[in-house]
Amino acid sequence: TQESRGSARSARKFASEQREPALPACRARALPAHLGRHYASRVHRSRALLLGGALFFGGCELIGGIDDRQVIPGGGGGGGESGDGGGLSCGVPAYDCLGGECYEGACQPVLVTPVAFPNALAVSGPRIYWSANAAASAEVRYCNKAGCDGEPTVFLDGLTDILNLVATPENLFILKTSVPGAIVGCPITATSCSDYTFSATPLHGPTTLAVDSGFAYFSTLGDKQDTEATWLYSCPTFDCTKPTPLVTTRASAIAFEGQFIYWVDEVSHHVRRCHVGGCANTEQTVTAIPNATGFDLYVRDGWVTYAGSEKNLYRCELTAAGTCGPLITVAETAEGIAAFDIDESFAYFAERSKDPQPIRRAALTGEWGDELASGEIDVIDLVQDDAAVYWVAAGERKMGSLRKVAKPPQ
């Protein structure tokens, strides 16, 4: 994909009553707005050569400008090519670009809303939520997934240092890390969360959160009397007067399936597990090589998916003994995984890079992958639902954006 920005200049169409029958059109079509700046000069040169050659050899006539537009000899059109507008099917029946333009048969990203100082992201029902951590305060806001015209709703404010957002079909849970830490829970149908309905016993340095049906699991750095102790706890989501310690560990990511809870140990960088009712010194290592990193871990249908220290995305099937079988490399990256999410067939992820980075997907089998978007600066978090992939990027000087792109048809 080539990239360019700037304003397009209109071109004149030359016509003559005496000339021969019209040639096919060299259509000049606008590139998607999400593409970046750094290919601009190369794009202008290549497009000028392409257009010049087409005109010289009599292949088409010019009906649009060159600047910042792609020349498509032969007139094209129809069936969801570039220029067929937002919200269309991109040539695929019963498919929806969710407001995005269609370009070369693929839906393009859509800006949901600008955001400042973004951190965590969660999606549930018709809403998408994010946290914003400014220097002195933090808040949670939401938009309808279709967009909110730059006017998001404040869901909860007056906090500091929000680390995690976890959405279930019924509630949004917010992990507050400042002293004292707390877990806040609110119904997703609420207009605001000013009178929140759940707060765990004050937590000392909570690091991560996961929520199952009826239970919350979280890791802390220990209390003031025992600063060396780090624990993984569980408690009922709306009756957390006394959390149950499961195991001494510091977890950077938590997942669960069946009767087991899984976590990434920040010290050993292993994926480990034990029974959700308590480990009682029976915790076991699920996988140790390559080391697990990051804040995302998924265990679904007997498969474990995680980012590894070798900057790749890995997957393995659990054996009867609860350890990993042969590793599958789902995706390889140059700088590592910034954030990822999975569905039944694909992993969706952003690469960690100081340069504009792509949003990609890869088959969970590791057989192939492609790019869904490009030109994003400092992607902080990424989530997906049945229809789309959403991500929040800090951008330059922390003035970022929340974007989405429709999932390609299967």
XYZ file of N, CA and C in Angstrom, residues 162-323:
486
model
N -5.641 4.625 35.950
C -6.442 3.471 35.547
C -5.562 2.566 34.694
N -5.478 1.291 35.064
C -4.605 0.361 34.359
C -5.363 -0.551 33.409
N -6.493 -1.107 33.860
C -7.219 -2.102 33.069
C -8.693 -1.743 32.956
N -9.282 -2.076 31.808
C -10.728 -2.101 31.620
C -11.088 -3.511 31.171
N -12.091 -4.102 31.800
C -12.558 -5.433 31.413
C -14.070 -5.362 31.239
N -14.550 -5.708 30.061
C -15.981 -5.652 29.776
C -16.550 -7.054 29.680
N -17.687 -7.259 30.318
C -18.488 -8.461 30.147
C -19.787 -8.033 29.465
N -20.649 -8.958 29.086
C -21.912 -8.535 28.476
C -22.777 -7.667 29.390
N -22.539 -7.725 30.710
C -23.389 -6.978 31.639
C -22.691 -5.794 32.300
N -21.388 -5.872 32.526
C -20.704 -4.866 33.338
C -19.363 -4.460 32.753
N -18.934 -3.263 33.164
C -17.580 -2.800 32.885
C -16.830 -2.722 34.205
N -15.656 -3.359 34.256
C -14.831 -3.353 35.461
C -13.580 -2.522 35.192
N -13.234 -1.702 36.174
C -12.148 -0.729 36.029
C -11.135 -0.985 37.134
N -9.874 -1.197 36.769
C -8.819 -1.426 37.756
C -8.097 -0.110 38.005
N -8.236 0.396 39.206
C -7.608 1.644 39.643
C -6.361 1.280 40.437
N -5.213 1.800 40.013
C -3.950 1.360 40.618
C -3.399 2.305 41.664
N -3.881 3.548 41.730
C -3.328 4.488 42.699
C -3.692 4.057 44.116
N -2.978 4.579 45.097
C -3.176 4.171 46.494
C -4.393 4.878 47.080
N -5.355 4.116 47.673
C -5.404 2.649 47.579
C -5.999 2.210 46.256
N -5.548 1.080 45.767
C -6.106 0.555 44.545
C -7.509 0.015 44.771
N -8.253 -0.157 43.683
C -9.620 -0.670 43.809
C -10.069 -1.224 42.472
N -11.081 -2.055 42.525
C -11.767 -2.526 41.323
C -13.171 -1.948 41.345
N -13.521 -1.226 40.316
C -14.818 -0.574 40.224
C -15.629 -1.287 39.156
N -16.910 -1.535 39.432
C -17.765 -2.195 38.462
C -19.066 -1.454 38.276
N -19.494 -1.331 37.032
C -20.741 -0.638 36.714
C -21.465 -1.371 35.599
N -22.803 -1.352 35.599
C -23.544 -1.919 34.475
C -23.232 -1.166 33.190
N -23.052 -1.884 32.099
C -22.726 -1.217 30.841
C -23.900 -0.406 30.308
N -25.098 -0.649 30.828
C -26.259 0.116 30.380
C -26.371 1.462 31.079
N -25.557 1.686 32.126
C -25.624 2.948 32.857
C -25.127 4.096 31.989
N -25.721 5.263 32.179
C -25.244 6.458 31.474
C -23.913 6.902 32.032
N -23.764 6.797 33.353
C -22.494 7.129 33.988
C -22.268 6.182 35.150
N -21.035 6.197 35.663
C -20.647 5.289 36.746
C -20.269 6.084 37.988
N -20.936 7.229 38.203
C -20.587 8.078 39.331
C -20.884 7.399 40.658
N -21.937 6.591 40.714
C -22.248 5.809 41.909
C -21.936 4.347 41.609
N -20.660 4.007 41.646
C -20.284 2.677 41.226
C -20.757 1.633 42.239
N -21.005 0.448 41.726
C -21.691 -0.573 42.502
C -20.763 -1.640 43.083
N -19.470 -1.531 42.829
C -18.567 -2.565 43.342
C -17.181 -1.983 43.527
N -16.609 -2.196 44.680
C -15.223 -1.816 44.917
C -14.606 -2.861 45.831
N -13.531 -3.457 45.401
C -12.886 -4.485 46.200
C -12.246 -3.874 47.438
N -11.938 -4.740 48.398
C -11.160 -4.319 49.548
C -9.944 -3.541 49.056
N -9.578 -2.412 49.686
C -8.449 -1.620 49.169
C -7.248 -2.495 48.815
N -6.769 -2.319 47.607
C -5.689 -3.153 47.090
C -4.385 -2.368 47.102
N -3.299 -3.053 47.357
C -1.995 -2.414 47.405
C -1.214 -2.791 46.140
N -1.216 -1.874 45.181
C -0.469 -2.085 43.959
C -1.042 -3.132 43.035
N -2.344 -3.080 42.685
C -2.872 -4.064 41.738
C -2.214 -3.918 40.379
N -1.983 -5.041 39.709
C -1.243 -5.015 38.445
C -2.040 -5.478 37.239
N -3.032 -6.336 37.426
C -3.806 -6.807 36.281
C -5.125 -7.383 36.770
N -6.093 -7.522 35.855
C -7.448 -7.926 36.224
C -8.057 -8.788 35.128
N -8.797 -9.799 35.524
C -9.606 -10.593 34.607
C -10.913 -10.919 35.323
N -11.993 -11.040 34.575
C -13.309 -11.268 35.174
C -13.989 -12.436 34.476
N -14.393 -13.416 35.267
C -15.174 -14.539 34.792
C -16.616 -14.310 35.226
N -17.502 -15.223 34.894
C -18.890 -15.083 35.305
C -18.997 -15.169 36.820
N -19.131 -14.016 37.458
C -19.314 -13.988 38.901
C -18.068 -13.796 39.724
N -16.865 -13.918 39.132
C -15.631 -13.792 39.903
C -14.637 -12.864 39.214
N -13.899 -12.138 40.042
C -12.794 -11.311 39.569
C -11.490 -11.930 40.035
N -10.470 -11.862 39.187
C -9.131 -12.359 39.511
C -8.156 -11.207 39.291
N -7.296 -10.969 40.269
C -6.383 -9.839 40.142
C -5.095 -10.119 40.890
N -4.046 -9.433 40.477
C -2.730 -9.580 41.088
C -2.354 -8.274 41.764
N -1.647 -8.357 42.899
C -1.204 -7.158 43.606
C 0.274 -7.278 43.960
N 0.838 -6.144 44.381
C 2.241 -6.113 44.800
C 2.412 -6.352 46.280
N 1.337 -6.654 46.997
C 1.434 -6.881 48.439
C 1.019 -5.651 49.224
N 0.968 -5.778 50.531
C 0.526 -4.662 51.365
C 1.718 -3.978 52.023
N 1.411 -2.928 52.781
C 2.481 -2.126 53.373
C 3.276 -2.897 54.417
N 2.637 -3.875 55.067
C 3.333 -4.656 56.089
C 4.210 -5.754 55.487
N 3.928 -6.119 54.230
C 4.686 -7.207 53.601
C 4.944 -6.827 52.156
N 5.839 -5.886 51.960
C 6.035 -5.303 50.637
C 6.642 -6.287 49.650
N 7.250 -7.378 50.145
C 7.851 -8.333 49.229
C 6.832 -9.326 48.683
N 5.701 -9.455 49.334
C 4.708 -10.446 48.928
C 3.881 -9.939 47.752
N 3.703 -10.781 46.777
C 2.821 -10.490 45.659
C 1.858 -11.657 45.523
N 0.588 -11.341 45.303
C -0.426 -12.374 45.350
C -1.351 -12.305 44.144
N -1.863 -13.465 43.789
C -2.952 -13.566 42.828
C -4.197 -13.923 43.630
N -5.244 -13.082 43.524
C -6.453 -13.227 44.331
C -7.662 -13.544 43.450
N -8.720 -14.023 44.116
C -10.034 -14.108 43.490
C -11.069 -13.656 44.495
N -12.210 -13.192 43.996
C -13.326 -12.862 44.867
C -14.584 -12.699 44.031
N -15.767 -12.883 44.620
C -16.996 -12.616 43.878
C -17.024 -11.156 43.432
N -17.482 -10.913 42.228
C -17.366 -9.565 41.662
C -18.112 -8.511 42.460
N -19.260 -8.833 43.015
C -20.014 -7.817 43.728
C -20.151 -8.123 45.227
N -19.220 -8.917 45.741
C -19.181 -9.184 47.178
C -17.740 -9.476 47.575
N -16.886 -8.494 47.353
C -15.451 -8.715 47.513
C -14.962 -8.100 48.827
N -15.571 -8.500 49.920
C -15.144 -7.963 51.212
C -13.827 -8.572 51.685
N -13.562 -9.817 51.273
C -12.319 -10.463 51.670
C -11.814 -11.339 50.519
N -10.919 -10.811 49.662
C -10.402 -11.595 48.539
C -9.687 -12.856 49.009
N -9.777 -13.907 48.205
C -9.131 -15.187 48.506
C -7.770 -15.263 47.831
N -6.673 -15.384 48.570
C -5.353 -15.532 47.935
C -5.220 -16.914 47.296
N -4.790 -16.936 46.041
C -4.639 -18.199 45.319
C -3.206 -18.679 45.301
N -2.267 -17.760 45.034
C -0.879 -18.165 44.898
C 0.003 -16.928 45.027
N 1.203 -17.110 45.529
C 2.171 -16.017 45.592
C 2.837 -15.881 44.229
N 2.548 -14.807 43.552
C 3.110 -14.557 42.219
C 2.825 -13.121 41.846
N 3.537 -12.629 40.871
C 3.221 -11.333 40.280
C 2.838 -11.581 38.832
N 1.572 -11.362 38.515
C 1.051 -11.675 37.186
C 0.924 -10.413 36.348
N 1.335 -10.495 35.089
C 1.139 -9.385 34.155
C -0.060 -9.604 33.253
N -0.576 -10.840 33.216
C -1.772 -11.147 32.424
C -2.440 -12.363 33.045
N -3.781 -12.396 32.995
C -4.553 -13.485 33.586
C -5.593 -13.963 32.580
N -5.807 -15.282 32.534
C -6.873 -15.874 31.723
C -7.425 -17.073 32.476
N -8.529 -17.602 32.020
C -9.116 -18.752 32.693
C -9.920 -19.555 31.693
N -10.014 -20.823 31.971
C -10.878 -21.715 31.195
C -11.178 -22.928 32.053
N -12.456 -23.320 32.069
C -12.843 -24.459 32.876
C -12.555 -24.219 34.342
N -11.892 -25.153 34.992
C -11.593 -25.065 36.412
C -10.203 -24.519 36.708
N -9.552 -23.921 35.686
C -8.174 -23.469 35.869
C -8.034 -21.985 35.562
N -7.139 -21.359 36.325
C -6.740 -19.987 36.061
C -5.298 -20.008 35.561
N -5.014 -19.200 34.557
C -3.693 -19.132 33.916
C -3.162 -17.713 34.073
N -1.849 -17.580 34.166
C -1.266 -16.252 34.262
C 0.143 -16.241 33.699
N 0.598 -15.033 33.322
C 1.989 -14.818 32.918
C 2.743 -14.330 34.144
N 3.720 -15.088 34.595
C 4.524 -14.735 35.757
C 5.573 -13.706 35.328
N 5.539 -12.515 35.959
C 6.451 -11.443 35.553
C 7.904 -11.738 35.887
N 8.144 -12.622 36.842
C 9.516 -12.922 37.243
C 10.131 -13.987 36.342
N 9.448 -15.111 36.190
C 9.988 -16.204 35.379
C 9.628 -16.061 33.900
N 8.605 -15.258 33.599
C 8.076 -15.096 32.236
C 7.532 -16.419 31.689
N 7.059 -17.244 32.559
C 6.405 -18.484 32.156
C 4.890 -18.292 32.219
N 4.171 -19.043 31.398
C 2.729 -19.165 31.568
C 2.498 -20.293 32.567
N 1.745 -19.984 33.644
C 1.516 -20.974 34.683
C 0.012 -21.125 34.913
N -0.376 -22.159 35.672
C -1.787 -22.351 35.961
C -1.968 -23.077 37.286
N -3.197 -22.960 37.848
C -3.610 -23.767 38.982
C -5.134 -23.755 39.038
N -5.708 -24.502 39.962
C -7.155 -24.587 40.085
C -7.707 -23.254 40.581
N -8.882 -22.857 40.060
C -9.443 -21.558 40.412
C -9.784 -21.470 41.900
N -9.946 -22.591 42.556
C -10.261 -22.566 43.978
C -9.058 -22.333 44.866
N -7.856 -22.371 44.316
C -6.642 -22.180 45.098
C -5.557 -23.140 44.652
N -4.324 -22.671 44.692
C -3.235 -23.474 44.150
C -2.691 -24.495 45.150
N -2.594 -24.097 46.441
C -2.087 -25.008 47.477
C -0.789 -25.689 47.041
N 0.136 -24.878 46.484
C 1.443 -25.365 46.042
C 1.358 -26.389 44.916
N 0.268 -26.350 44.145
C 0.135 -27.286 43.022
C 0.211 -26.565 41.679
N 0.643 -25.304 41.684
C 0.727 -24.601 40.406
C 1.752 -25.259 39.503
N 1.508 -25.185 38.205
C 2.408 -25.824 37.259
C 2.734 -24.883 36.116
N 3.883 -25.105 35.502
C 4.292 -24.322 34.336
C 3.657 -24.922 33.093
N 2.944 -24.064 32.360
C 2.298 -24.501 31.116
C 3.286 -24.441 29.969
N 3.988 -23.329 29.872
C 5.018 -23.190 28.840
C 6.095 -22.246 29.342
N 7.339 -22.544 28.991
C 8.469 -21.738 29.442
C 9.288 -21.179 28.289
N 9.215 -21.805 27.110
C 10.038 -21.379 25.982
C 9.141 -21.217 24.756
N 9.191 -20.056 24.072
C 9.896 -18.844 24.488
C 9.153 -18.143 25.618
N 9.874 -17.320 26.358
C 9.282 -16.653 27.499
C 8.096 -15.796 27.086
N 7.066 -15.766 27.952
C 5.878 -14.956 27.694
C 6.125 -13.525 28.165
N 5.614 -12.566 27.414
C 5.745 -11.149 27.751
C 4.414 -10.460 27.517
N 4.306 -9.224 28.000
C 3.137 -8.419 27.687
C 1.978 -8.628 28.641
N 0.850 -8.008 28.287
C -0.306 -7.958 29.168
C -1.520 -8.664 28.580
N -1.332 -9.482 27.569
C -2.438 -10.200 26.949
C -2.145 -11.697 26.972
N -3.146 -12.463 27.389
C -3.049 -13.916 27.423
C -4.449 -14.460 27.195
N -4.568 -15.449 26.292
C -5.873 -16.034 25.992
C -5.774 -17.550 26.079
N -6.767 -18.155 26.752
C -6.887 -19.606 26.816
C -8.319 -19.939 26.406
N -8.459 -20.536 25.235
C -9.788 -20.826 24.703
C -9.774 -22.164 23.986
N -10.783 -22.956 24.284
C -10.956 -24.253 23.614
C -9.699 -25.111 23.696
N -9.000 -25.031 24.837
C -7.825 -25.862 25.027
C -6.566 -25.362 24.349
N -6.566 -24.111 23.891
C -5.388 -23.518 23.249
C -4.945 -22.281 24.020
N -3.631 -22.102 24.142
C -3.042 -20.948 24.813
C -2.394 -20.056 23.752
N -2.709 -18.750 23.791
C -2.127 -17.792 22.844
C -1.450 -16.685 23.635
N -0.199 -16.383 23.316
C 0.543 -15.380 24.077
C 1.648 -14.786 23.216
N 2.124 -13.594 23.637
C 3.276 -12.965 22.994
C 4.533 -13.425 23.694
N 5.573 -13.741 22.909
C 6.800 -14.268 23.468
C 7.953 -13.286 23.420
N 9.001 -13.587 24.168
C 10.158 -12.708 24.260
C 10.930 -12.611 22.952
N 10.687 -13.544 22.034
C 11.350 -13.478 20.734
C 10.572 -12.604 19.748
N 9.668 -11.758 20.293
C 8.942 -10.736 19.531
C 7.900 -11.312 18.597
N 7.501 -12.563 18.829
C 6.500 -13.194 17.983
C 5.254 -13.525 18.779
N 4.217 -13.933 18.069
C 2.967 -14.361 18.678
C 2.882 -15.875 18.560
N 2.622 -16.552 19.689
C 2.675 -18.008 19.724
C 1.345 -18.595 20.184
N 1.169 -19.876 19.832
C -0.026 -20.609 20.233
C 0.349 -22.071 20.428
N -0.296 -22.707 21.414
C -0.051 -24.128 21.626
C -1.314 -24.771 22.177
N -1.458 -26.075 21.927
C -2.600 -26.814 22.426
C -2.214 -27.478 23.740
N -3.118 -27.377 24.719
C -2.845 -27.979 26.017
C -2.929 -29.497 25.934
N -1.994 -30.157 26.575
C -2.023 -31.612 26.667
C -2.904 -32.028 27.850
N -3.126 -33.314 28.000
C -3.910 -33.819 29.123
C -3.255 -33.486 30.457
N -1.949 -33.318 30.454
C -1.224 -32.985 31.680
C -1.239 -31.497 31.986
N -1.822 -30.694 31.072
C -1.910 -29.262 31.302
C -0.703 -28.470 30.857
N 0.172 -29.056 30.058
C 1.325 -28.343 29.512
C 1.125 -28.124 28.018
